[in-house]
Tab-separated table of C-alpha atoms in Angstrom:
chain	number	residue	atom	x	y	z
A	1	UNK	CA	-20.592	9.998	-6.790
A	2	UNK	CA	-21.429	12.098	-9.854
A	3	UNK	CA	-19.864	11.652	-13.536
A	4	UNK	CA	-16.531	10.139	-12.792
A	5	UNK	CA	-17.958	7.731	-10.016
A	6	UNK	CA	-20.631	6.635	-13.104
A	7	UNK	CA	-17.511	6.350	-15.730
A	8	UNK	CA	-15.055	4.253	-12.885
A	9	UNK	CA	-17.956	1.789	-12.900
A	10	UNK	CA	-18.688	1.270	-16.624
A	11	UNK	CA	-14.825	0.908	-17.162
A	12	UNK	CA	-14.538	-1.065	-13.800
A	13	UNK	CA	-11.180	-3.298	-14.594
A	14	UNK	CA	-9.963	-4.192	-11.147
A	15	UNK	CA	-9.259	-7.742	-10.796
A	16	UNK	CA	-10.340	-9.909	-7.730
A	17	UNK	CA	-6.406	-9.153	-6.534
A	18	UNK	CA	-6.783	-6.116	-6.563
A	19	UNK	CA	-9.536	-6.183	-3.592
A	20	UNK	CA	-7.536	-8.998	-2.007
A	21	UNK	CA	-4.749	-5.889	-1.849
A	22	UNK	CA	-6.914	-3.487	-0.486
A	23	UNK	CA	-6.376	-6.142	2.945
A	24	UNK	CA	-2.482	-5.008	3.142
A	25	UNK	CA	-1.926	-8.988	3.314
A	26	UNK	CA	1.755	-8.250	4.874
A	27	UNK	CA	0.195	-6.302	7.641
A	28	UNK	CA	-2.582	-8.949	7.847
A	29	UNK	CA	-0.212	-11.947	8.465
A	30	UNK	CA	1.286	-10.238	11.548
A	31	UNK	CA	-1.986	-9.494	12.968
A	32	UNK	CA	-3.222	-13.358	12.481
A	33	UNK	CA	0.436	-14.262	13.797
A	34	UNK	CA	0.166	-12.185	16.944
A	35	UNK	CA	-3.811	-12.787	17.745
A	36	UNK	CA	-2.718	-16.676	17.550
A	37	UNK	CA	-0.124	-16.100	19.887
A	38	UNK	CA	-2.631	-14.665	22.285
A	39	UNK	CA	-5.275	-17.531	21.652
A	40	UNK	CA	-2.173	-20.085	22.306
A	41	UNK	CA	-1.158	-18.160	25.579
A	42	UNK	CA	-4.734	-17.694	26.955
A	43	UNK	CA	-6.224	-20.076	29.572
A	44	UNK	CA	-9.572	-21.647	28.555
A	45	UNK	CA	-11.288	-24.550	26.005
A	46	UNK	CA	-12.722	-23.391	22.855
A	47	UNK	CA	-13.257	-25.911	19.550
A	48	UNK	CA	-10.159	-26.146	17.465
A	49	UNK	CA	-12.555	-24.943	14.572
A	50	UNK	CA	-14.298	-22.163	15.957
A	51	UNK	CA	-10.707	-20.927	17.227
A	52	UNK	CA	-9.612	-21.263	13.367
A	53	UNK	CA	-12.998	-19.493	12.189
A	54	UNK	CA	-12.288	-16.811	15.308
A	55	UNK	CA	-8.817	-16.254	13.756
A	56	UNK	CA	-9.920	-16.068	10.412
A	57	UNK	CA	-12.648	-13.686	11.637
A	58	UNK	CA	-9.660	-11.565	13.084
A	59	UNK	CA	-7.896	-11.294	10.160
A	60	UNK	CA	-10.787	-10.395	8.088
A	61	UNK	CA	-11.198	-7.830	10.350
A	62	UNK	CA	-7.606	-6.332	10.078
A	63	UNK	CA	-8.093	-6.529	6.550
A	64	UNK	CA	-11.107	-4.542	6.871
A	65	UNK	CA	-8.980	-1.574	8.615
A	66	UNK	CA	-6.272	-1.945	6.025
A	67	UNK	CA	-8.764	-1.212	2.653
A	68	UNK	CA	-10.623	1.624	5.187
A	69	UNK	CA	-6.898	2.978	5.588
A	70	UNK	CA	-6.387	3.121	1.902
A	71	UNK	CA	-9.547	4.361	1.287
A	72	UNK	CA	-9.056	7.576	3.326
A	73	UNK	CA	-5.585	7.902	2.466
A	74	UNK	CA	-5.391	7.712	-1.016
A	75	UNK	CA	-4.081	11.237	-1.605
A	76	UNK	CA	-1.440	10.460	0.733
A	77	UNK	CA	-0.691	7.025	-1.005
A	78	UNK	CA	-0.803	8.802	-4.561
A	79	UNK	CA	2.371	11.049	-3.394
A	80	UNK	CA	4.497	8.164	-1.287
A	81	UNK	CA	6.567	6.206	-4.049
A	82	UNK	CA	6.134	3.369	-1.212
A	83	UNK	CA	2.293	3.353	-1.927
A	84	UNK	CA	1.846	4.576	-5.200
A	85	UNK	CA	1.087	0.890	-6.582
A	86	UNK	CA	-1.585	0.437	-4.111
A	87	UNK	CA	-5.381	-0.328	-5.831
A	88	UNK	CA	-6.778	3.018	-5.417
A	89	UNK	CA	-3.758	5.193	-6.098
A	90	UNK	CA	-3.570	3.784	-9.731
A	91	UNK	CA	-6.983	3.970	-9.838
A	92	UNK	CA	-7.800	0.305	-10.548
A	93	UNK	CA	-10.242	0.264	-7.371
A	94	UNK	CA	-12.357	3.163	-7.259
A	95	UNK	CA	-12.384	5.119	-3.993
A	96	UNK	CA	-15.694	4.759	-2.919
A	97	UNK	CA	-15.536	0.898	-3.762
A	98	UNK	CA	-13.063	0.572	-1.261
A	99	UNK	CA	-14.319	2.106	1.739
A	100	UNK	CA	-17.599	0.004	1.025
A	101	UNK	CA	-15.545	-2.953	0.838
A	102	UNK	CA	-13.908	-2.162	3.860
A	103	UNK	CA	-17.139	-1.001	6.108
A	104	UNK	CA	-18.817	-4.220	5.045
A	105	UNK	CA	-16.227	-6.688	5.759
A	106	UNK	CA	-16.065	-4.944	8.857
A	107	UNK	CA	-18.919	-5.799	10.001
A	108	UNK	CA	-18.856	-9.155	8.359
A	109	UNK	CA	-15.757	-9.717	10.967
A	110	UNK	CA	-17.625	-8.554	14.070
A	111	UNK	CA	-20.736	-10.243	13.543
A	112	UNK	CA	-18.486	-13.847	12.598
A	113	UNK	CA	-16.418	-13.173	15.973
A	114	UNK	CA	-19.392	-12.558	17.939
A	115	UNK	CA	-20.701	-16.060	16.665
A	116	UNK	CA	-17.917	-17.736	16.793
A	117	UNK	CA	-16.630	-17.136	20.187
A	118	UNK	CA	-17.968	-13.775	22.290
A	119	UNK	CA	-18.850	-10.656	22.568
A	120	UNK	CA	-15.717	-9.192	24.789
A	121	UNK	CA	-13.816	-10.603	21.437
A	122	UNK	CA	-16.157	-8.711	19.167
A	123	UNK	CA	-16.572	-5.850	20.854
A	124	UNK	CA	-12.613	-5.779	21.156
A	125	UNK	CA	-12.030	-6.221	17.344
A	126	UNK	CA	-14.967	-3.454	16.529
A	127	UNK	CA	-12.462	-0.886	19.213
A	128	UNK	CA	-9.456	-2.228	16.956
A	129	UNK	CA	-11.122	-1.046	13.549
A	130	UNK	CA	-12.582	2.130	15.071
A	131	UNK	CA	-8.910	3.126	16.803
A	132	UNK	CA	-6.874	2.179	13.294
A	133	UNK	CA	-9.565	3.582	10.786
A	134	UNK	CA	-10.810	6.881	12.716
A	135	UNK	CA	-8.283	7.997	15.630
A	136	UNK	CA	-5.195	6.850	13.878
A	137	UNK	CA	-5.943	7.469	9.949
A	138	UNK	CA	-8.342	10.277	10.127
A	139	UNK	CA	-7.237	12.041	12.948
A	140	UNK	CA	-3.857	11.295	14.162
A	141	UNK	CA	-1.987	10.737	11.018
A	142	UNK	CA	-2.123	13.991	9.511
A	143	UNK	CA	-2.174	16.005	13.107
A	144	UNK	CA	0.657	15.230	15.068
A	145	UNK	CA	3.800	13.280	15.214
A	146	UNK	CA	2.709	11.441	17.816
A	147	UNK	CA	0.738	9.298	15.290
A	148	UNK	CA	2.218	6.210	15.210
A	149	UNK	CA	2.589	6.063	18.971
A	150	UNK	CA	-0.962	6.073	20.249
A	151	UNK	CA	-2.076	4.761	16.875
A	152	UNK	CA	-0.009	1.494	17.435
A	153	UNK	CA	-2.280	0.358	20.236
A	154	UNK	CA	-4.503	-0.507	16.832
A	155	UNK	CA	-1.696	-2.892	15.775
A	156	UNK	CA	-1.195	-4.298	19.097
A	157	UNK	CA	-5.065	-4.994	20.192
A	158	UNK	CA	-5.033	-8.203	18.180
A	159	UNK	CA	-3.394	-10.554	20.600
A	160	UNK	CA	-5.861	-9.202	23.349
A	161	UNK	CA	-8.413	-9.829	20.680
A	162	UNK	CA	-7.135	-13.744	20.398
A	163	UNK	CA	-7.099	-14.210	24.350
A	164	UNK	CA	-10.608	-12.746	24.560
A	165	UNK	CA	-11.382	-14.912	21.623
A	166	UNK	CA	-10.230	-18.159	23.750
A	167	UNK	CA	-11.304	-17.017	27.391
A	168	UNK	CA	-13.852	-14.589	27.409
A	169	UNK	CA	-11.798	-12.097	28.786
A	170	UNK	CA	-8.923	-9.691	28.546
A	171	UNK	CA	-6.452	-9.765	32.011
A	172	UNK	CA	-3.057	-8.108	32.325
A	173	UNK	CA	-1.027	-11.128	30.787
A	174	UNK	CA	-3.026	-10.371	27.717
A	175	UNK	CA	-2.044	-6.315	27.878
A	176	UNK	CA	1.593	-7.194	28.301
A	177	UNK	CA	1.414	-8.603	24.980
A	178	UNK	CA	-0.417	-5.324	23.869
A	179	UNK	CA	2.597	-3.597	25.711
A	180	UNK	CA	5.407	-5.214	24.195
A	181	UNK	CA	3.521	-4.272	19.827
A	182	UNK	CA	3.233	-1.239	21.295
A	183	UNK	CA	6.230	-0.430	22.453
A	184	UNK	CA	7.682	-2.087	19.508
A	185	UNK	CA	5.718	0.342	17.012
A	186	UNK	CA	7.346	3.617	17.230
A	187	UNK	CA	11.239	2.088	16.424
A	188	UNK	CA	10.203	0.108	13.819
A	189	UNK	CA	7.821	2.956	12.208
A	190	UNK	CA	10.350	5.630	13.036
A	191	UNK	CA	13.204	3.740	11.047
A	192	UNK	CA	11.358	3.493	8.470
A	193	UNK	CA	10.573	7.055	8.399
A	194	UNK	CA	13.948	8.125	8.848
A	195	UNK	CA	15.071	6.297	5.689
A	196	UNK	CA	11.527	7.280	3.939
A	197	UNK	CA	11.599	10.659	5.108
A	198	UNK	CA	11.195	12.753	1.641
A	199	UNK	CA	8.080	10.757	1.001
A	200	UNK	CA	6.417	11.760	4.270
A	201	UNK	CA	7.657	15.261	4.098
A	202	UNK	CA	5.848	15.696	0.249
A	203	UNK	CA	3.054	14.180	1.502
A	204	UNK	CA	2.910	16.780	4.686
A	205	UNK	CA	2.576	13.455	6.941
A	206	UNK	CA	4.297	14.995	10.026
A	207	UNK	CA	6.751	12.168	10.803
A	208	UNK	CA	8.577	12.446	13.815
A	209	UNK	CA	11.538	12.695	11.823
A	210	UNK	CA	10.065	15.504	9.507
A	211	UNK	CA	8.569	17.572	12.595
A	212	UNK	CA	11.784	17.169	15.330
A	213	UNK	CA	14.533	16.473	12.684
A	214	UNK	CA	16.553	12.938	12.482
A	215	UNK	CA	18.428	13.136	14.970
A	216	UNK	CA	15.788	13.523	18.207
A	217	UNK	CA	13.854	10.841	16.114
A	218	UNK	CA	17.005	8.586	16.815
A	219	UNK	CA	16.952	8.994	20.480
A	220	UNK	CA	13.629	8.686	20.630
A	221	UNK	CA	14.030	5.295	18.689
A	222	UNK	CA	17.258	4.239	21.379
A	223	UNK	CA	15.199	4.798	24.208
A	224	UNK	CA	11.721	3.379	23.224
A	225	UNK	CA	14.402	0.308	22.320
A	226	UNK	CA	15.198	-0.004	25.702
A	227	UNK	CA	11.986	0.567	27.330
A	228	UNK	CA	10.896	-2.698	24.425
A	229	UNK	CA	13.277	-4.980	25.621
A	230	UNK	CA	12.594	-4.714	29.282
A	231	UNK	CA	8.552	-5.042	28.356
A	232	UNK	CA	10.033	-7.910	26.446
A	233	UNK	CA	10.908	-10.074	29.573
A	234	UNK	CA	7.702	-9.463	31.266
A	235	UNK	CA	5.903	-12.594	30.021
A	236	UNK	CA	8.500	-14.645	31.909
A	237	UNK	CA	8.468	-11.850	34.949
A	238	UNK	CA	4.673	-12.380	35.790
A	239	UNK	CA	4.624	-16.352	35.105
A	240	UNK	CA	2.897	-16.435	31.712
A	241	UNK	CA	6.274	-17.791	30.026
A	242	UNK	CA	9.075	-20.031	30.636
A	243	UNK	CA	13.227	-19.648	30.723
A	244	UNK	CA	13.337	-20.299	26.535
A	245	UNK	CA	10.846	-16.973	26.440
A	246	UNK	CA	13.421	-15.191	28.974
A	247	UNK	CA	16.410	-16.674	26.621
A	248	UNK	CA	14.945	-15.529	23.437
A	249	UNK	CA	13.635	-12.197	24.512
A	250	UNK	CA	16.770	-10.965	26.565
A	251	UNK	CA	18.993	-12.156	23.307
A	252	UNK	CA	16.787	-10.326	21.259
A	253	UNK	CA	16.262	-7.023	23.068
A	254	UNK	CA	19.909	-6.829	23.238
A	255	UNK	CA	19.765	-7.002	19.741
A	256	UNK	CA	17.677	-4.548	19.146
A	257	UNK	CA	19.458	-2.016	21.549
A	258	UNK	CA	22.407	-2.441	19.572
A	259	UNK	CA	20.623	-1.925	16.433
A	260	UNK	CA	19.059	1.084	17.577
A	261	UNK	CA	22.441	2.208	19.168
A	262	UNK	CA	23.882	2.129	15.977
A	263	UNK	CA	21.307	4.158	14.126
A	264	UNK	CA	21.667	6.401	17.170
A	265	UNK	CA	25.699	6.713	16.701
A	266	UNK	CA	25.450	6.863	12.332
A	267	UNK	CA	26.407	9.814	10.323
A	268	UNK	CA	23.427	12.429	9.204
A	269	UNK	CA	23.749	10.746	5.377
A	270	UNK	CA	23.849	7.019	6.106
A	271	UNK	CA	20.551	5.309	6.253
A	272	UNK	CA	22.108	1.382	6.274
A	273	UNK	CA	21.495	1.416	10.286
A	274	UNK	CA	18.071	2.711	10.171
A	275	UNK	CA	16.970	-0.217	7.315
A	276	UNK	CA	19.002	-2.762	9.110
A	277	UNK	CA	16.988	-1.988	12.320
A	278	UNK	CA	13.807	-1.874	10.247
A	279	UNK	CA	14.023	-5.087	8.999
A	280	UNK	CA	15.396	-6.746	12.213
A	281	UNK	CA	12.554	-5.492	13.935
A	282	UNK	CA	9.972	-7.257	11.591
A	283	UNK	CA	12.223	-10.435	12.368
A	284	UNK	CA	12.169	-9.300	16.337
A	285	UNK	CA	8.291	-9.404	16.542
A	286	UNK	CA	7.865	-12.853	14.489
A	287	UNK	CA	10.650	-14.482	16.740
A	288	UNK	CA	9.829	-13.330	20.251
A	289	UNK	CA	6.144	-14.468	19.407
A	290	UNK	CA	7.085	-17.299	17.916
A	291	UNK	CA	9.112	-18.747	21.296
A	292	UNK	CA	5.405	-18.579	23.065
A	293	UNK	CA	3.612	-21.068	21.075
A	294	UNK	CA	7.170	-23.024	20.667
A	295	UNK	CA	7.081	-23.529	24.650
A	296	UNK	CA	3.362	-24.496	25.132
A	297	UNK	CA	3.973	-26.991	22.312
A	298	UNK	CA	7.144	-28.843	24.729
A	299	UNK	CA	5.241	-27.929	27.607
A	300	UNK	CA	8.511	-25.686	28.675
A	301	UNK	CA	6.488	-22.722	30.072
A	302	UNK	CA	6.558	-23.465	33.319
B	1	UNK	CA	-19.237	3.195	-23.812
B	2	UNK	CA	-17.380	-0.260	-25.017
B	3	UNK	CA	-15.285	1.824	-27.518
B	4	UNK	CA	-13.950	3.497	-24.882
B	5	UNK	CA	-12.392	0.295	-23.317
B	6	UNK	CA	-8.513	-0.521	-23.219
B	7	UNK	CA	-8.333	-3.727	-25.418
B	8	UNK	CA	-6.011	-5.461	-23.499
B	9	UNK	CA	-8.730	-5.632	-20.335
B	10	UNK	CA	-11.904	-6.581	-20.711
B	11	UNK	CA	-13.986	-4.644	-18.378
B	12	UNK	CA	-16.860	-7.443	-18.872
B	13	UNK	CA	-14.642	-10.435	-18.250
B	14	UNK	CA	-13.187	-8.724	-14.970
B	15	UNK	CA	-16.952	-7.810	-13.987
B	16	UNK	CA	-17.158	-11.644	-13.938
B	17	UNK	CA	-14.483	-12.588	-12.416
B	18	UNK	CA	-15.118	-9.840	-9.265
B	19	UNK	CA	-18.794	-11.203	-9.493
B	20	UNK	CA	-17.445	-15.008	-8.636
B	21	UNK	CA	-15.078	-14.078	-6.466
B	22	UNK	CA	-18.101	-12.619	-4.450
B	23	UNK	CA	-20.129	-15.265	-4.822
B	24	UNK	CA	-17.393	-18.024	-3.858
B	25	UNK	CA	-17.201	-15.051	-0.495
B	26	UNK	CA	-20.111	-15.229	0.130
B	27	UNK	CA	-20.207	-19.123	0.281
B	28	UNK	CA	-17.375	-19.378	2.527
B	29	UNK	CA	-19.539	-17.100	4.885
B	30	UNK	CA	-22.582	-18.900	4.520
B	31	UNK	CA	-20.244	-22.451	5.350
B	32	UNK	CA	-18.516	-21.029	8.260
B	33	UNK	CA	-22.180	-19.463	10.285
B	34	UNK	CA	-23.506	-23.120	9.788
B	35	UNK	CA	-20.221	-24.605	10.832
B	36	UNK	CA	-20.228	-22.216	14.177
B	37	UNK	CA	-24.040	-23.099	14.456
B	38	UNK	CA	-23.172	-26.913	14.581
B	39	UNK	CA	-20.276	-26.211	16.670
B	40	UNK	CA	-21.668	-24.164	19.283
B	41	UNK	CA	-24.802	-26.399	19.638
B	42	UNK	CA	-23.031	-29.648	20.005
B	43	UNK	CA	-23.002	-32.886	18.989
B	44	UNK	CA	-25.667	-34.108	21.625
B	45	UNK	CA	-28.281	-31.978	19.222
B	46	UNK	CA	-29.389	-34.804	17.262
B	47	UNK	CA	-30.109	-37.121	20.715
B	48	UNK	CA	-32.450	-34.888	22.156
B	49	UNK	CA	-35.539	-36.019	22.522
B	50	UNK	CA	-38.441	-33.631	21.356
């Protein structure tokens, strides 16, 4: 706030892009992915365009979390070579710019949700910033390795947030979508650690793999594999999908037991496994999702 | 101060371009509460009789 605050404003040079950045647009277009899948899945009528404007409201507010996130971890960012670029790191967004940009978007998002559909909604999206920005990054993060776990309920609140959005309220169909993100966060966060685990360890982020060593991170991985794909067939289980869900998610929970079973079986020095699960489970998530919509559409879920 | 500036970016043409890309934000807002207003009331509004 004092001299170098009053210099980073006269000598401001951060371009539009650069805010749009501060949104983590990747992470952003699985959040408006998944919160559609719950707004497809849920029962109940709401106008086309106000479920648009809810979506876009959902995303905004995911956004929101992600420039909050790099606003109180741009130390951490600074050190990662996975995160240097980001806007505050190099210093082309100053740091206090971005957690105003990120408060006040946030409660741009709430306020349009509220409107646009309800206040469960809202209230559910205002929990989703609050878990992601204050339990995960400020506390959790930097405190234990169970980060990642309890702070992935933040990444896996927005299809609860859709089905609110539609229906007015959140039931257990809607939580076994919240179950199966969940579930889904610590493999795919603990590959990538195990393959990124210098950067965490200069940065003092206790990783699981940092704190417990690679290979009880790798067990850990095989059996929160297993316990995804079984959470994976639920939707079809309780009635809230069809036999082309149960097709899809069986053949790609196998998958992904296999994939983790090989990083589980791979020598200390080869990371291949560990990326190859990484990226198959980004392709996991999309697919399995993706089969939801796909059977409303041919009216195939049952 | 405007010695002090890299040449390559102007700090005074980025200014502008953060300032439009608020304003054109803060239209899209300002489009989307009336659009939810409409929305939400319904098209019967303009039938009532006063």
């Amino acid at each position: 706030m004092s001299e170098a605050s009053a210099n980073s404003q006269a000598s401001n040079i951060a371009s539009p892009g650069d805010y749009f950045n501060l949104l983590k647009p990747r992470v952003m277009s699985l959040v408006i992915f998944t919160a559609f899948v719950g707004m497809i899945a849920a029962p109940g009528n709401i106008h086309p365009a106000l479920a648009a404007i809810s979506l876009f409201a959902i995303a905004v507010g995911a956004g929101a979390s992600g420039a909050l996130n790099m606003w109180w971890d741009a130390d951490i960012d600074a050190i990662m070579t996975r995160t240097a670029q980001r806007p505050v790191p190099t210093g082309r967004v100053p740091r206090a710019e971005a957690a105003a940009f990120g408060w006040f978007l946030s409660g741009l998002a709430v306020a349009l949700l509220a409107l646009a559909s309800n206040y469960v909604a809202a209230g559910l999206l205002a929990f989703t910033i609050f878990f992601y920005v204050v339990i995960y990054s400020m506390w959790l993060k930097r405190a234990t390795p169970q980060n990642i776990v309890i702070g992935g309920a933040a990444g896996a609140l927005p299809p609860v947030v859709g089905w609110a959005a539609v229906s007015g309220s959140a039931p257990l169909e809607a939580w076994v979508l919240f179950a199966i993100i969940f579930l889904w966060t610590p493999p795919h966060f603990w590959a990538l650690a195990l393959f990124k685990q210098g950067d965490y360890e200069r940065a003092g982020v206790p990783m699981m793999p940092v704190v417990k060593g690679a290979a009880s991170t790798r067990r850990q991985i095989f059996a929160y594999s297993i316990l995804l794909a079984v959470a994976g067939v639920l939707p079809t289980v309780i009635g809230m999908t069809g036999y082309l869900y149960l097709a899809a998610a069986a053949a790609l929970g196998a998958y992904f037991i296999y994939a983790a079973w090989k990083v589980l079986r791979a020598a200390d020095d080869d990371q291949r496994p560990a990326v190859h699960l990484f990226k198959f489970s980004i392709l996991y998530l999309f697919a399995l999702f993706a089969v939801i919509p796909i059977e409303r559409w041919t009216g195939l879920h049952g | 101060m405007a010695d002090e500036q890299p040449e390559e970016i102007d700090p005074i043409k980025q200014r502008d371009r953060r300032n439009l890309a608020i304003a054109l934000g803060l239209g899209v807002f300002i489009v989307l509460v009336f659009a939810v207003t409409i929305l939400k009331i319904g098209g019967s509004v303009v039938e009532r009789s006063f």
